[in-house]
PDB file of C-alpha atoms and ligand atoms in Angstrom:
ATOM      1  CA  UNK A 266      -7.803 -23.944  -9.720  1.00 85.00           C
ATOM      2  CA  UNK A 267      -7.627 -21.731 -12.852  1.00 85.00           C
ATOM      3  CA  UNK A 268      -9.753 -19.189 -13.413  1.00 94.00           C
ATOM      4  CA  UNK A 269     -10.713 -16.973 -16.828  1.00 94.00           C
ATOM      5  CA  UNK A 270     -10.256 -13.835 -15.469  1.00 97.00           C
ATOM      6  CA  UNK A 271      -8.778 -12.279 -12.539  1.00 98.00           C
ATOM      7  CA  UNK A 272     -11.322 -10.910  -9.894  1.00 98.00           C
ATOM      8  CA  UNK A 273     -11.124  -7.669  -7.753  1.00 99.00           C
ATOM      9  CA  UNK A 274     -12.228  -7.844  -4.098  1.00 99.00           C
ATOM     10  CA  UNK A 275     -12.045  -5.205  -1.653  1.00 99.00           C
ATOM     11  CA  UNK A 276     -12.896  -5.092   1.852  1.00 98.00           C
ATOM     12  CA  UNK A 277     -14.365  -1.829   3.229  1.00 98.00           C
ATOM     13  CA  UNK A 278     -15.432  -0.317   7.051  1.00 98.00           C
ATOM     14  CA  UNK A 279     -14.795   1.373   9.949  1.00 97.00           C
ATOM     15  CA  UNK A 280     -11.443   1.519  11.694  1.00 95.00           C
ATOM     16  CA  UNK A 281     -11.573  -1.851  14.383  1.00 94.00           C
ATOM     17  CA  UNK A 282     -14.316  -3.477  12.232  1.00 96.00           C
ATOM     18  CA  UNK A 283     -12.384  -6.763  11.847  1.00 96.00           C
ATOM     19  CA  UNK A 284     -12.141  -6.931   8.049  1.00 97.00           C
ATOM     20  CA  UNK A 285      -8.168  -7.371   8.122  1.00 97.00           C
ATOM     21  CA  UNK A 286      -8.972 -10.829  10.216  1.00 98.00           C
ATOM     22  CA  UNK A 287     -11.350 -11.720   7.502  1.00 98.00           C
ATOM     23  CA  UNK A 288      -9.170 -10.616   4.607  1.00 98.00           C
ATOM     24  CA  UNK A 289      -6.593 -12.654   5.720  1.00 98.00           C
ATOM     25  CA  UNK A 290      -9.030 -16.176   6.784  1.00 98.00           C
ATOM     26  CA  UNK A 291     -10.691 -15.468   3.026  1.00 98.00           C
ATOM     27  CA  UNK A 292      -6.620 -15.402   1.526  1.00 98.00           C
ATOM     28  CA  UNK A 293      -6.011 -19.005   3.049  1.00 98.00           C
ATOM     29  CA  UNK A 294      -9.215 -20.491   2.362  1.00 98.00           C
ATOM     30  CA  UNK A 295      -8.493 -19.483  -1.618  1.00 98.00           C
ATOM     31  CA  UNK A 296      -5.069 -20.308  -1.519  1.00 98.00           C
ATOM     32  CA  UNK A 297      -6.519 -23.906   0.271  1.00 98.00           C
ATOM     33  CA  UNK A 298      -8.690 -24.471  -2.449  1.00 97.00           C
ATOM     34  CA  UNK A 299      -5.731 -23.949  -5.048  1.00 97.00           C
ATOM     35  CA  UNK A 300      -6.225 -20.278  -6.034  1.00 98.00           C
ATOM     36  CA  UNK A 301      -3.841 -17.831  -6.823  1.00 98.00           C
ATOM     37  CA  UNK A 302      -4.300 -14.706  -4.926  1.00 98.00           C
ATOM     38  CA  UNK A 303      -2.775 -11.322  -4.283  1.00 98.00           C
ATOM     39  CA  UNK A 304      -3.468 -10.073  -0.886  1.00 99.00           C
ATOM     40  CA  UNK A 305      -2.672  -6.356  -0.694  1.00 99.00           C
ATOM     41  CA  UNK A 306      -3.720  -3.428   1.168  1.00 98.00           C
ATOM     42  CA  UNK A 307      -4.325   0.644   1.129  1.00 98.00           C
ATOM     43  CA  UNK A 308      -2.613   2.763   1.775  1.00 98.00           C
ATOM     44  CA  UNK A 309       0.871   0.953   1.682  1.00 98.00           C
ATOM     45  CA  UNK A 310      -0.301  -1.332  -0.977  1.00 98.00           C
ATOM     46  CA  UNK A 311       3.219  -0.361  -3.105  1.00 98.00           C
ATOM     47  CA  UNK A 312       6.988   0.546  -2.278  1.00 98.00           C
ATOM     48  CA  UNK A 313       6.424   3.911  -2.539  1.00 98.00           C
ATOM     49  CA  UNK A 314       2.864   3.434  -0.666  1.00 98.00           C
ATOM     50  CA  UNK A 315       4.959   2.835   1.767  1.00 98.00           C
ATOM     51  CA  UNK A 316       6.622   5.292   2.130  1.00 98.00           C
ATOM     52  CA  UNK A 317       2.960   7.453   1.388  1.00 98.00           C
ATOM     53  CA  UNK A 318       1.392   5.439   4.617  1.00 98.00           C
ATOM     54  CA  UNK A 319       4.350   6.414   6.923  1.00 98.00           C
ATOM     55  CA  UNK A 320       2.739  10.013   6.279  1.00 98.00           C
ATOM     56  CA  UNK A 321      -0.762   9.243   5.961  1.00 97.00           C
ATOM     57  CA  UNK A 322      -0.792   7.632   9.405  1.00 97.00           C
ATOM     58  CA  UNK A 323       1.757   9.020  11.281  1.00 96.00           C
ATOM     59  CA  UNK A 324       2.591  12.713  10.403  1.00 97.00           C
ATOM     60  CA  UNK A 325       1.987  14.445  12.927  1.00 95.00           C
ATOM     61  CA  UNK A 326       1.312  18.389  12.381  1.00 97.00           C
ATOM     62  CA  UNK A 327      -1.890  19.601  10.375  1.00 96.00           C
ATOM     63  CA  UNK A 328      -2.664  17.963   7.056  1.00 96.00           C
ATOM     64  CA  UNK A 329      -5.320  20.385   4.090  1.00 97.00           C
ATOM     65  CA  UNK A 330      -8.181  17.738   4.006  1.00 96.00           C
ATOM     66  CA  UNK A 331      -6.898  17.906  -0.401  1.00 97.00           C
ATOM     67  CA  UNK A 332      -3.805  17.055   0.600  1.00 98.00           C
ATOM     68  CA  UNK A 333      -4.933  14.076   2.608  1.00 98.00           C
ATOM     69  CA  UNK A 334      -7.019  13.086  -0.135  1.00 98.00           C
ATOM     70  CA  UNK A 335      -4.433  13.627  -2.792  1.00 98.00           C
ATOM     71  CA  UNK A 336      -1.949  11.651  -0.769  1.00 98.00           C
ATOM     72  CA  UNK A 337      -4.428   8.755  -0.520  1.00 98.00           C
ATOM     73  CA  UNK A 338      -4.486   9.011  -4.299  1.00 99.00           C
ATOM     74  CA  UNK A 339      -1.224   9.123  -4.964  1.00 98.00           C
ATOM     75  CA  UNK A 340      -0.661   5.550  -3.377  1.00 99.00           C
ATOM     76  CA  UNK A 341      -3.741   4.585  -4.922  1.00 99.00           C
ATOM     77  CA  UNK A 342      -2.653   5.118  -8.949  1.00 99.00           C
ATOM     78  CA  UNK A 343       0.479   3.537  -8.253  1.00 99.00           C
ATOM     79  CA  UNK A 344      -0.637   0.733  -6.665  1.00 99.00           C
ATOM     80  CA  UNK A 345      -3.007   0.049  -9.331  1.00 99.00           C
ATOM     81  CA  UNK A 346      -0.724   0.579 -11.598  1.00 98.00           C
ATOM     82  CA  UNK A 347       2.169  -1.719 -10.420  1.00 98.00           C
ATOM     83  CA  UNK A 348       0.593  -4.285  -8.469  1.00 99.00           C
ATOM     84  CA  UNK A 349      -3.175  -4.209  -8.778  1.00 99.00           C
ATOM     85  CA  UNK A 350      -3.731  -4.501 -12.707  1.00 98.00           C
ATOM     86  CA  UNK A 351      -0.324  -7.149 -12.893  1.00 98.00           C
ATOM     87  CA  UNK A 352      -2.176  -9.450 -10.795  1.00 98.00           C
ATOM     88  CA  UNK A 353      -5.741  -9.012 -12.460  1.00 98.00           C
ATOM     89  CA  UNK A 354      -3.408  -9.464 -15.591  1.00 98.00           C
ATOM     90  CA  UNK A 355      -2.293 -12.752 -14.574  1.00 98.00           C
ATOM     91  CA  UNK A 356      -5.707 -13.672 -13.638  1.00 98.00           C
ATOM     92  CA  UNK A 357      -5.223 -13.934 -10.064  1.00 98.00           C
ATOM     93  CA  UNK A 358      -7.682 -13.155  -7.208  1.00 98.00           C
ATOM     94  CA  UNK A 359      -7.057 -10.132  -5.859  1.00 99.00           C
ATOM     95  CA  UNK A 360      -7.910  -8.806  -1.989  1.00 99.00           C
ATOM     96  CA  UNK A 361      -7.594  -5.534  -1.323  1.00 99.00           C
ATOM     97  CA  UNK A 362      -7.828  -4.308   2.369  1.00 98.00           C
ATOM     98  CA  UNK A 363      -9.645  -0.424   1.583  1.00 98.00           C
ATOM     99  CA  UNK A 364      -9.896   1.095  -1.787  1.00 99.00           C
ATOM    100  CA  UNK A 365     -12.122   3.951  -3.718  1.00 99.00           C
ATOM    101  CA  UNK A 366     -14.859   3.165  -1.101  1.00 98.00           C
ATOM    102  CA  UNK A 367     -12.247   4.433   1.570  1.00 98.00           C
ATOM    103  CA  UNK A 368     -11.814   7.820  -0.025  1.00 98.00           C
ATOM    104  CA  UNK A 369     -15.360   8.489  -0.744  1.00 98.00           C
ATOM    105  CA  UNK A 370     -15.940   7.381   3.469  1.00 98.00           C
ATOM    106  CA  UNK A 371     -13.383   9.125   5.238  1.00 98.00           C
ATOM    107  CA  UNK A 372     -12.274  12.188   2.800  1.00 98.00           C
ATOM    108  CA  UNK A 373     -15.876  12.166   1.600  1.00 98.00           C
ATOM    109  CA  UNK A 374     -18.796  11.362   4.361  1.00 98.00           C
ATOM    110  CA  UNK A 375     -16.731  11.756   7.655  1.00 97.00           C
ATOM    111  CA  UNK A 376     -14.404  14.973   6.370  1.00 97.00           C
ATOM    112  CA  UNK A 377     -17.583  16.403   3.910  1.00 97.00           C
ATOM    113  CA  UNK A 378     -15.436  16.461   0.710  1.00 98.00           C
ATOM    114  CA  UNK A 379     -17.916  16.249  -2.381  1.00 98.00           C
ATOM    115  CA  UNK A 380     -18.311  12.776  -3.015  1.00 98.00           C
ATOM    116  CA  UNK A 381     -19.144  13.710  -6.626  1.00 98.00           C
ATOM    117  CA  UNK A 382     -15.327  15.575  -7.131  1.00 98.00           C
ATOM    118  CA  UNK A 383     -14.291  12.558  -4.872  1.00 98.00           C
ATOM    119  CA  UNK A 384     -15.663  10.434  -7.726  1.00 98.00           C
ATOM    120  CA  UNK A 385     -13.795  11.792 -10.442  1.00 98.00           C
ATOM    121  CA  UNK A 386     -10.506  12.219  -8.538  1.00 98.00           C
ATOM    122  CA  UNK A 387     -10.513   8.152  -7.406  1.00 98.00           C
ATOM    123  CA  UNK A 388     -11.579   7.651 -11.548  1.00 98.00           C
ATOM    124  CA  UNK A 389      -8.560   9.555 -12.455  1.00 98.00           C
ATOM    125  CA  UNK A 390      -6.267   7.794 -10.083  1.00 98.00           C
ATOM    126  CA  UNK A 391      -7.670   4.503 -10.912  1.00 99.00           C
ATOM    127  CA  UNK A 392      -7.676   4.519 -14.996  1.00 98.00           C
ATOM    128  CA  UNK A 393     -11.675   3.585 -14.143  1.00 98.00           C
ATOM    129  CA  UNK A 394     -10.206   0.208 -12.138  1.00 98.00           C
ATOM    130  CA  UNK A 395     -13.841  -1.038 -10.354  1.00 98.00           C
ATOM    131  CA  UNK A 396     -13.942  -3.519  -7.690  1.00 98.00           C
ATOM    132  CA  UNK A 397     -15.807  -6.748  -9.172  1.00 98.00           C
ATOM    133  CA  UNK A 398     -17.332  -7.305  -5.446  1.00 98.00           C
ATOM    134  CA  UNK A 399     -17.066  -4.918  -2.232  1.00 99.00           C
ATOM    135  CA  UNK A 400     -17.795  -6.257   0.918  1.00 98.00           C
ATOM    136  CA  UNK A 401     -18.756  -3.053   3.763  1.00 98.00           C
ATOM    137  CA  UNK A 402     -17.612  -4.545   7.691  1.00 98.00           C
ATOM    138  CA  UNK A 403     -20.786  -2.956   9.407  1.00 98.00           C
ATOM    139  CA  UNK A 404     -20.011  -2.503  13.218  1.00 97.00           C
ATOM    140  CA  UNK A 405     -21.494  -0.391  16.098  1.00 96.00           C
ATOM    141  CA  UNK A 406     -19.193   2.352  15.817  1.00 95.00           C
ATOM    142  CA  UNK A 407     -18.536   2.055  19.853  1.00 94.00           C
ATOM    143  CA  UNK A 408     -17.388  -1.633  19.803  1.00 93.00           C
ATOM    144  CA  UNK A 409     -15.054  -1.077  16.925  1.00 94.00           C
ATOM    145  CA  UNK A 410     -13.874   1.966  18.784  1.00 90.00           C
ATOM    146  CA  UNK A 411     -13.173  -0.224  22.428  1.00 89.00           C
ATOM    147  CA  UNK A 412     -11.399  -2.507  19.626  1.00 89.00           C
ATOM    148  CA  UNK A 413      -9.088   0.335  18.897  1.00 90.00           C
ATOM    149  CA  UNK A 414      -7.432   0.296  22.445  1.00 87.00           C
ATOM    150  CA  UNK A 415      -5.084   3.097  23.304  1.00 86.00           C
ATOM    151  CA  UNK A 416      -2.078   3.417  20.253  1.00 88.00           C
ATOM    152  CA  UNK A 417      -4.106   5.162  17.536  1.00 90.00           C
ATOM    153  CA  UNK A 418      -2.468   6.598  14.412  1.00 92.00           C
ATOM    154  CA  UNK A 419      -3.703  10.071  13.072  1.00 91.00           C
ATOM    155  CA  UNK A 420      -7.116   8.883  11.554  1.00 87.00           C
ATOM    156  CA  UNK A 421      -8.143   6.629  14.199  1.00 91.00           C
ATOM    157  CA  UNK A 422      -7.498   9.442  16.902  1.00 88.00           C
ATOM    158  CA  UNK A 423     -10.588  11.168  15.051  1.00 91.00           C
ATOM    159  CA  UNK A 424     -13.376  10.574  17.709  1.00 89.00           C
ATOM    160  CA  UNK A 425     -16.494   9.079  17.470  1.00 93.00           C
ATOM    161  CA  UNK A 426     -18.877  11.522  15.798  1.00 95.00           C
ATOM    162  CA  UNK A 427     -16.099  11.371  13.022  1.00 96.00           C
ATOM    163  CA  UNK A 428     -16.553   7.745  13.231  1.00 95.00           C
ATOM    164  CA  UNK A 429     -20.228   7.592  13.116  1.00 97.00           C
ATOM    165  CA  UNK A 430     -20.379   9.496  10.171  1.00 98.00           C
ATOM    166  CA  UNK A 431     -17.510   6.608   8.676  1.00 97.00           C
ATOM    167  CA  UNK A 432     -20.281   4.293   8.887  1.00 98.00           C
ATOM    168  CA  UNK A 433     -23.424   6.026   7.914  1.00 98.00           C
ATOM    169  CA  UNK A 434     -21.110   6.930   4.562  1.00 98.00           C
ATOM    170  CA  UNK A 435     -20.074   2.874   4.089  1.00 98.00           C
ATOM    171  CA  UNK A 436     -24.058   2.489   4.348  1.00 98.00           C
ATOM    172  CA  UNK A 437     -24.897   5.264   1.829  1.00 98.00           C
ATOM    173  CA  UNK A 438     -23.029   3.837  -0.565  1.00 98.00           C
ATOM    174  CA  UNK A 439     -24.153   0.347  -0.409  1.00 98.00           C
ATOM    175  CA  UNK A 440     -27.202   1.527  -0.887  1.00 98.00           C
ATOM    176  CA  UNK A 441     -26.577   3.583  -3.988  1.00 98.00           C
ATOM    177  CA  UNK A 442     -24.168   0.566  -5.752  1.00 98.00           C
ATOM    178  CA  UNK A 443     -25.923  -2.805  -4.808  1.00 98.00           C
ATOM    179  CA  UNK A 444     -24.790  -4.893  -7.225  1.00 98.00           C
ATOM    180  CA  UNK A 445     -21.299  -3.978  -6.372  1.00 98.00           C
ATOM    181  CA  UNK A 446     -21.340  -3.500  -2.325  1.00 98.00           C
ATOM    182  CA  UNK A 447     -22.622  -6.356   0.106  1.00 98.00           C
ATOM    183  CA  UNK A 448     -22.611  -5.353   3.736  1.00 98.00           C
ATOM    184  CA  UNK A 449     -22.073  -7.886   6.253  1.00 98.00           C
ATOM    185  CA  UNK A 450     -22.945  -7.441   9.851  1.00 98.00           C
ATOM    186  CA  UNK A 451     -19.478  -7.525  11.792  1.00 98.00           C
ATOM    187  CA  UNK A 452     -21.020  -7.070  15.574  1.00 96.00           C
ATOM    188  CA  UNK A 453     -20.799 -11.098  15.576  1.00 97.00           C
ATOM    189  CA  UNK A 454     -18.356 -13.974  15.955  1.00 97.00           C
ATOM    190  CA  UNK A 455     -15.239 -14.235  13.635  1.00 98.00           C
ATOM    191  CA  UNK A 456     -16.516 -17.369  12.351  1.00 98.00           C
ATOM    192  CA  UNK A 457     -19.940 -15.944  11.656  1.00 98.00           C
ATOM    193  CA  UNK A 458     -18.675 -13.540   9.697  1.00 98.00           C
ATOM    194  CA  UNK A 459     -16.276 -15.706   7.273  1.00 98.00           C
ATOM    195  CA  UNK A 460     -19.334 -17.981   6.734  1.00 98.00           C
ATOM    196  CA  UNK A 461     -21.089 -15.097   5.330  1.00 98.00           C
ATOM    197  CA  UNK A 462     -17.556 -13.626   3.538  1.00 98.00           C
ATOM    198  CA  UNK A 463     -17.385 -17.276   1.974  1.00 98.00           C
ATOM    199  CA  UNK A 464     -21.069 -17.493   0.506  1.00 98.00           C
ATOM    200  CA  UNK A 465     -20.672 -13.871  -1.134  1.00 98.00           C
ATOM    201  CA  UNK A 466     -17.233 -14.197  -2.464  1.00 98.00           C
ATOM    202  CA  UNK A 467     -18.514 -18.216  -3.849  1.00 98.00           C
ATOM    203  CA  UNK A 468     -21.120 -16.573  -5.465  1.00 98.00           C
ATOM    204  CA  UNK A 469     -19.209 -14.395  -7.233  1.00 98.00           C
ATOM    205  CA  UNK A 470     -16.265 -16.856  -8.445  1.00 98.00           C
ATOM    206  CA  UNK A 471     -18.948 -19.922  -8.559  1.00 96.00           C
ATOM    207  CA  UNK A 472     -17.120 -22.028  -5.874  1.00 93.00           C
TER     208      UNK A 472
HETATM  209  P1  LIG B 882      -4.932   1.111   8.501  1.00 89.71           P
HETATM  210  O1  LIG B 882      -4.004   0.949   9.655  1.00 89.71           O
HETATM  211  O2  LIG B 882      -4.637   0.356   7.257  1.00 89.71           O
HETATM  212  O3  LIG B 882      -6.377   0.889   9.041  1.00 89.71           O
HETATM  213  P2  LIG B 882      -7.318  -0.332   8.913  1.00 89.71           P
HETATM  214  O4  LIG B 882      -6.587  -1.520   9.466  1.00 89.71           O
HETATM  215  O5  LIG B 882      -8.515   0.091   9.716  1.00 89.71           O
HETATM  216  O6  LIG B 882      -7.615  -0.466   7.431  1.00 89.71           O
HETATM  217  O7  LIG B 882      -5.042   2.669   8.196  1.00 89.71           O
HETATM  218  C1  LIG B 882      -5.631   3.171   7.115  1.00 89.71           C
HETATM  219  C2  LIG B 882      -6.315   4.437   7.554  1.00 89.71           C
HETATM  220  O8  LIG B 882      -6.436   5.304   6.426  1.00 89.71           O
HETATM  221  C3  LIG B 882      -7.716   4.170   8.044  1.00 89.71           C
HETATM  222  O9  LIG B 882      -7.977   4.968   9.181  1.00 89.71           O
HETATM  223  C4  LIG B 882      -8.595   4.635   6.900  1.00 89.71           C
HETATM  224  C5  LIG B 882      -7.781   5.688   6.245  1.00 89.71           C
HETATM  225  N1  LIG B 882      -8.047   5.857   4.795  1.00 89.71           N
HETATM  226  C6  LIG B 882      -8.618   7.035   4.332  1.00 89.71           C
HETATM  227  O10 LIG B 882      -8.951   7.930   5.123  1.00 89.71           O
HETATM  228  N2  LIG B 882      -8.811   7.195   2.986  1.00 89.71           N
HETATM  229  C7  LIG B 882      -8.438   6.244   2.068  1.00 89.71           C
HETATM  230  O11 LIG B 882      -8.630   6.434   0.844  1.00 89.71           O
HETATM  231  C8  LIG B 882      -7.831   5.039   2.561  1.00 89.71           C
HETATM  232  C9  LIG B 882      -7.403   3.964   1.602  1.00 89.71           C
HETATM  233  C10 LIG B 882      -7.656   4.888   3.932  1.00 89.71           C
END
């Protein structure tokens, strides 16, 4: 199945919402129906994201909320750069586990950076790269947190006011960008989800 153009899909929520099961069940069921895809991921999206996500998640003295944020967007422009755009290039879908959204939730809404500097920053890191379709993993932010279990890296150790405030944010912004952001209710089955994951994501490729 060829398509004219690549597409751009991120998936977007709280830490233990689920959306890394989905990502992956939506990645088969394209590649099933003879798609090409790029499944890919932030932060560690690109070899030196890699190296950028070792920090992100695992350093373990105190980190300036910036320079968490400027980390994030370091991995970010190069993996736009070098993998993202290639693959839109070469008109492939591509799924992206966390993106812009991410910033704007966690650096923005749960750490209260401005989310209009946020903005600009993820535009600058980006080249002005826009998801075509964002899908927001809503969950009660206790079950996702029970989900979590006990080995947390550094951002999931943040408790559950921090949390909380994760989700209002991912809610915020789906309401300000409609078009763009679909919000799914992930307090459900896994196979209630997809079914709503596959009607969005077949409305936007007309499958
Ligand atoms: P990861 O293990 O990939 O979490 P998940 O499976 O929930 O996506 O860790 C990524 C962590 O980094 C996650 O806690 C969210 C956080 N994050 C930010 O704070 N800002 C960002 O811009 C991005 C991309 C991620």
């Amino acid at each position: 199945m060829e398509f004219k153009k690549g597409y751009f899909i991120t998936f977007e929520g709280a830490d233990g919402c689920g959306k890394t099961t989905q990502i992956k069940l939506l990645n088969k069921y394209l590649i099933d129906i003879g798609a090409k895809t790029l499944l890919t991921l932030e932060p560690g999206g690109s070899d030196l994201g890699k190296s950028l996500r070792e920090i992100l998640l695992h350093y373990d003295k105190p980190v300036a909320d910036r320079a968490e944020t400027f980390l994030y967007l370091a991995d970010r422009a190069q993996h736009v750069n070098n993998i993202i755009k290639p693959a839109l290039d070469d008109k492939k879908i591509v799924l992206c586990d966390r993106y812009v959204d991410s910033t704007l939730a966690y650096q923005g809404y749960a750490r209260g950076g401005s989310i209009e500097e946020l903005n600009t920053l993820n535009n600058i890191a980006t080249g002005g790269l826009k998801s075509d379709l964002t899908i927001v993993f809503d969950i009660e932010s206790e079950i996702a947190q029970k989900r979590l279990g006990t080995t947390k890296d550094r951002l999931e150790k943040e408790g559950l006011e921090f949390h909380k405030k994760i989700r209002t944010g991912y809610l915020e912004l789906a309401k300000l960008e409609q078009k763009r952001i679909k919000v799914i209710n992930a307090n459900r089955s896994i196979e209630e989800i997809f079914s709503d994951v596959k009607k969005i994501v077949g409305e936007l490729l007309n499958i």
